Amino acid sequence: IGIDLGTTHCVLAYTQVDLIDDQEAVIHIFPLPQIVSPGEVKAQNLLPSFLFLPGPHDVPQGSLALPWNQEAEGVVGEFARKRGAEIPNRLVASAKSWLCHSGVDRNQPILPWDSPPETKKVSPVQASAIFLRHMVDAWNHQMAAEDPSARFENQDIYLTVPASFDAVARELTVKAAQAAGIEQLTLIEEPQAAFYAWVEAQ
């Protein structure tokens, strides 16, 4: 499984590794179920990298329920981006960029940045873990419902990171992945991943 934990969008792709004879590997994009409007779940190829942390009156009660989580307190993806644009002090954006921001404690709940003290906050590491956890849960709900061996945590996971990430940002990315239940993890720099994609396309 390949994960692009992007600054603006996340993408999940997968392929079969136990090929037979001359069988050719096929790369699939996994459509990620997400809230697109209150009470409506839709699978889309892109998961916008936005986390909305609603207050008690910001969304109708129960409208953020997902098939695998009926009691969600926050929401990621399409609806998070739309509702967060209306209430920006409850929106976490660019969490990936915060992971490499050496001027802040990236383990402390500082996001949404500049939000009022009473606002619920998360750390950049927590926010990244929430995006990854959404992908893990979506995969397990859809791909492993009848086959425990297909569960996300049993797969080999490749996660892209920017070439500009230093050792600390990489370590924090691994920490976020572990918090999301991902253990078998390999980090790949984005230019390297792009090169592999070009080679495959040729």
Short mmCIF file of C-alpha atoms in Angstrom, two decimals:
data_model
loop_
_atom_site.label_atom_id
_atom_site.label_comp_id
_atom_site.label_asym_id
_atom_site.label_seq_id
_atom_site.Cartn_x
_atom_site.Cartn_y
_atom_site.Cartn_z
CA ILE A 1 0.00 0.00 0.00
CA GLY A 2 1.32 3.43 -0.91
CA ILE A 3 0.26 6.57 0.96
CA ASP A 4 0.73 10.12 -0.21
CA LEU A 5 0.14 12.10 2.99
CA GLY A 6 -0.11 15.38 1.13
CA THR A 7 -0.28 18.96 2.33
CA THR A 8 -3.58 19.52 0.50
CA HIS A 9 -4.73 15.97 -0.37
CA CYS A 10 -4.06 12.39 0.68
CA VAL A 11 -4.12 9.44 -1.73
CA LEU A 12 -4.05 5.71 -1.07
CA ALA A 13 -2.89 3.25 -3.74
CA TYR A 14 -2.24 -0.48 -3.65
CA THR A 15 -1.03 -3.37 -5.75
CA GLN A 16 -0.69 -7.14 -5.46
CA VAL A 17 2.82 -8.42 -4.75
CA ASP A 18 2.40 -12.21 -4.97
CA LEU A 19 2.21 -12.33 -8.76
CA ILE A 20 2.13 -15.56 -10.75
CA ASP A 21 4.58 -16.15 -13.64
CA ASP A 22 4.38 -13.23 -16.07
CA GLN A 23 1.38 -11.62 -14.39
CA GLU A 24 1.75 -7.83 -14.52
CA ALA A 25 1.27 -5.74 -11.40
CA VAL A 26 -1.66 -3.34 -11.57
CA ILE A 27 -1.74 -0.25 -9.36
CA HIS A 28 -5.16 0.70 -8.02
CA ILE A 29 -6.29 3.92 -6.37
CA PHE A 30 -8.38 3.18 -3.29
CA PRO A 31 -11.42 5.50 -3.18
CA LEU A 32 -11.58 6.83 0.38
CA PRO A 33 -15.04 7.08 1.98
CA GLN A 34 -15.48 10.45 3.68
CA ILE A 35 -18.16 12.87 4.83
CA VAL A 36 -19.01 15.17 1.90
CA SER A 37 -22.01 16.86 3.55
CA PRO A 38 -23.79 16.34 6.88
CA GLY A 39 -24.95 12.73 7.04
CA GLU A 40 -23.62 11.86 3.56
CA VAL A 41 -20.63 9.55 3.01
CA LYS A 42 -19.07 9.24 -0.43
CA ALA A 43 -15.89 7.52 -1.64
CA GLN A 44 -13.48 9.77 -3.52
CA ASN A 45 -9.98 9.23 -4.90
CA LEU A 46 -8.67 12.28 -3.05
CA LEU A 47 -9.00 12.88 0.68
CA PRO A 48 -8.54 16.62 1.30
CA SER A 49 -5.98 17.09 4.09
CA PHE A 50 -8.26 19.14 6.31
CA LEU A 51 -9.44 18.37 9.83
CA PHE A 52 -12.51 20.15 11.19
CA LEU A 53 -12.99 20.15 14.97
CA PRO A 54 -16.57 21.33 15.43
CA GLY A 55 -17.98 23.08 18.44
CA PRO A 56 -21.25 21.92 20.03
CA HIS A 57 -23.43 23.83 17.55
CA ASP A 58 -21.34 23.75 14.35
CA VAL A 59 -22.83 20.59 12.81
CA PRO A 60 -26.08 18.64 13.35
CA GLN A 61 -25.75 15.91 15.97
CA GLY A 62 -24.79 12.56 14.47
CA SER A 63 -24.05 14.05 11.04
CA LEU A 64 -20.35 13.13 11.16
CA ALA A 65 -20.93 9.39 11.67
CA LEU A 66 -18.84 7.09 9.50
CA PRO A 67 -19.58 3.41 8.83
CA TRP A 68 -16.73 2.45 11.18
CA ASN A 69 -17.14 5.28 13.70
CA GLN A 70 -20.58 6.45 14.76
CA GLU A 71 -19.27 8.81 17.44
CA ALA A 72 -16.70 10.86 15.52
CA GLU A 73 -15.83 14.14 17.24
CA GLY A 74 -14.01 15.57 14.24
CA VAL A 75 -14.14 15.13 10.49
CA VAL A 76 -11.51 14.94 7.74
CA GLY A 77 -11.81 15.32 4.01
CA GLU A 78 -14.25 17.11 1.73
CA PHE A 79 -16.76 18.31 4.33
CA ALA A 80 -13.97 19.39 6.67
CA ARG A 81 -12.62 21.64 3.94
CA LYS A 82 -16.02 23.15 3.11
CA ARG A 83 -17.26 23.67 6.69
CA GLY A 84 -13.84 24.76 7.86
CA ALA A 85 -13.78 27.54 5.29
CA GLU A 86 -16.87 28.93 7.04
CA ILE A 87 -15.42 28.52 10.56
CA PRO A 88 -11.65 28.79 10.02
CA ASN A 89 -10.73 28.88 13.71
CA ARG A 90 -11.90 25.25 13.96
CA LEU A 91 -10.00 24.07 10.87
CA VAL A 92 -6.63 22.33 10.86
CA ALA A 93 -4.87 22.72 7.51
CA SER A 94 -1.32 22.06 6.29
CA ALA A 95 -0.60 19.71 9.20
CA LYS A 96 2.19 18.15 7.15
CA SER A 97 3.94 21.51 6.85
CA TRP A 98 3.73 21.95 10.63
CA LEU A 99 5.59 18.65 11.10
CA CYS A 100 8.77 20.29 9.78
CA HIS A 101 8.27 23.63 11.58
CA SER A 102 11.16 23.70 14.02
CA GLY A 103 9.91 26.89 15.67
CA VAL A 104 7.08 25.13 17.52
CA ASP A 105 6.65 22.03 19.67
CA ARG A 106 5.06 19.70 17.17
CA ASN A 107 3.86 17.34 19.91
CA GLN A 108 1.79 20.04 21.61
CA PRO A 109 -1.86 20.87 20.76
CA ILE A 110 -1.30 24.12 18.82
CA LEU A 111 -3.70 23.63 15.88
CA PRO A 112 -5.86 25.30 14.69
CA TRP A 113 -3.27 28.08 14.96
CA ASP A 114 -4.47 31.37 16.48
CA SER A 115 -7.80 29.85 17.53
CA PRO A 116 -9.52 30.93 20.78
CA PRO A 117 -8.38 29.21 24.00
CA GLU A 118 -11.66 27.31 24.39
CA THR A 119 -11.30 25.70 20.94
CA LYS A 120 -10.39 22.02 20.84
CA LYS A 121 -6.83 21.67 19.56
CA VAL A 122 -4.50 18.93 18.35
CA SER A 123 -0.79 18.68 17.73
CA PRO A 124 0.65 18.42 14.19
CA VAL A 125 1.53 14.81 15.01
CA GLN A 126 -2.04 14.08 16.19
CA ALA A 127 -3.53 15.71 13.09
CA SER A 128 -1.33 13.60 10.81
CA ALA A 129 -2.26 10.49 12.79
CA ILE A 130 -5.97 11.31 12.37
CA PHE A 131 -5.60 11.45 8.56
CA LEU A 132 -3.70 8.15 8.57
CA ARG A 133 -6.18 6.52 10.97
CA HIS A 134 -9.02 7.48 8.65
CA MET A 135 -7.26 5.70 5.79
CA VAL A 136 -6.54 2.63 7.93
CA ASP A 137 -10.15 2.38 9.12
CA ALA A 138 -11.58 2.97 5.64
CA TRP A 139 -9.39 0.22 4.20
CA ASN A 140 -10.23 -2.26 6.96
CA HIS A 141 -13.94 -1.54 6.68
CA GLN A 142 -14.00 -2.08 2.93
CA MET A 143 -11.17 -4.46 2.07
CA ALA A 144 -10.84 -6.61 5.19
CA ALA A 145 -14.42 -7.01 6.41
CA GLU A 146 -14.43 -10.71 5.47
CA ASP A 147 -10.68 -11.37 5.31
CA PRO A 148 -8.62 -10.53 8.42
CA SER A 149 -5.38 -11.17 6.53
CA ALA A 150 -6.21 -8.21 4.30
CA ARG A 151 -6.22 -5.79 7.22
CA PHE A 152 -4.15 -2.66 6.73
CA GLU A 153 -1.76 -3.46 9.55
CA ASN A 154 -0.82 -6.74 7.83
CA GLN A 155 0.34 -5.02 4.64
CA ASP A 156 3.66 -3.47 3.63
CA ILE A 157 3.15 0.29 3.77
CA TYR A 158 5.12 2.93 1.85
CA LEU A 159 4.62 6.54 2.94
CA THR A 160 5.98 9.52 1.03
CA VAL A 161 7.72 12.42 2.75
CA PRO A 162 9.14 15.61 1.24
CA ALA A 163 12.86 15.61 0.44
CA SER A 164 13.06 18.70 2.67
CA PHE A 165 12.01 16.75 5.78
CA ASP A 166 14.83 16.54 8.29
CA ALA A 167 15.41 13.64 10.68
CA VAL A 168 13.03 15.09 13.29
CA ALA A 169 10.18 15.57 10.80
CA ARG A 170 10.70 12.01 9.55
CA GLU A 171 10.66 10.68 13.11
CA LEU A 172 7.44 12.59 13.83
CA THR A 173 5.88 11.16 10.67
CA VAL A 174 6.71 7.65 11.85
CA LYS A 175 5.28 8.52 15.27
CA ALA A 176 2.02 9.67 13.65
CA ALA A 177 1.87 6.47 11.61
CA GLN A 178 2.42 4.32 14.69
CA ALA A 179 -0.34 6.21 16.51
CA ALA A 180 -2.61 5.27 13.58
CA GLY A 181 -1.71 1.60 13.99
CA ILE A 182 0.82 1.39 11.15
CA GLU A 183 3.93 -0.61 12.03
CA GLN A 184 5.32 -2.10 8.79
CA LEU A 185 6.33 1.25 7.36
CA THR A 186 8.89 2.42 4.83
CA LEU A 187 9.39 6.14 4.19
CA ILE A 188 10.12 7.23 0.61
CA GLU A 189 11.09 10.74 -0.44
CA GLU A 190 8.57 12.28 -2.83
CA PRO A 191 11.07 12.88 -5.69
CA GLN A 192 12.07 9.23 -5.44
CA ALA A 193 8.42 8.15 -5.52
CA ALA A 194 7.84 10.39 -8.55
CA PHE A 195 10.81 8.76 -10.29
CA TYR A 196 9.42 5.29 -9.59
CA ALA A 197 6.07 6.40 -11.02
CA TRP A 198 7.80 7.68 -14.17
CA VAL A 199 9.72 4.42 -14.57
CA GLU A 200 6.49 2.42 -14.15
CA ALA A 201 4.75 4.62 -16.73
CA GLN A 202 7.50 3.94 -19.26
#
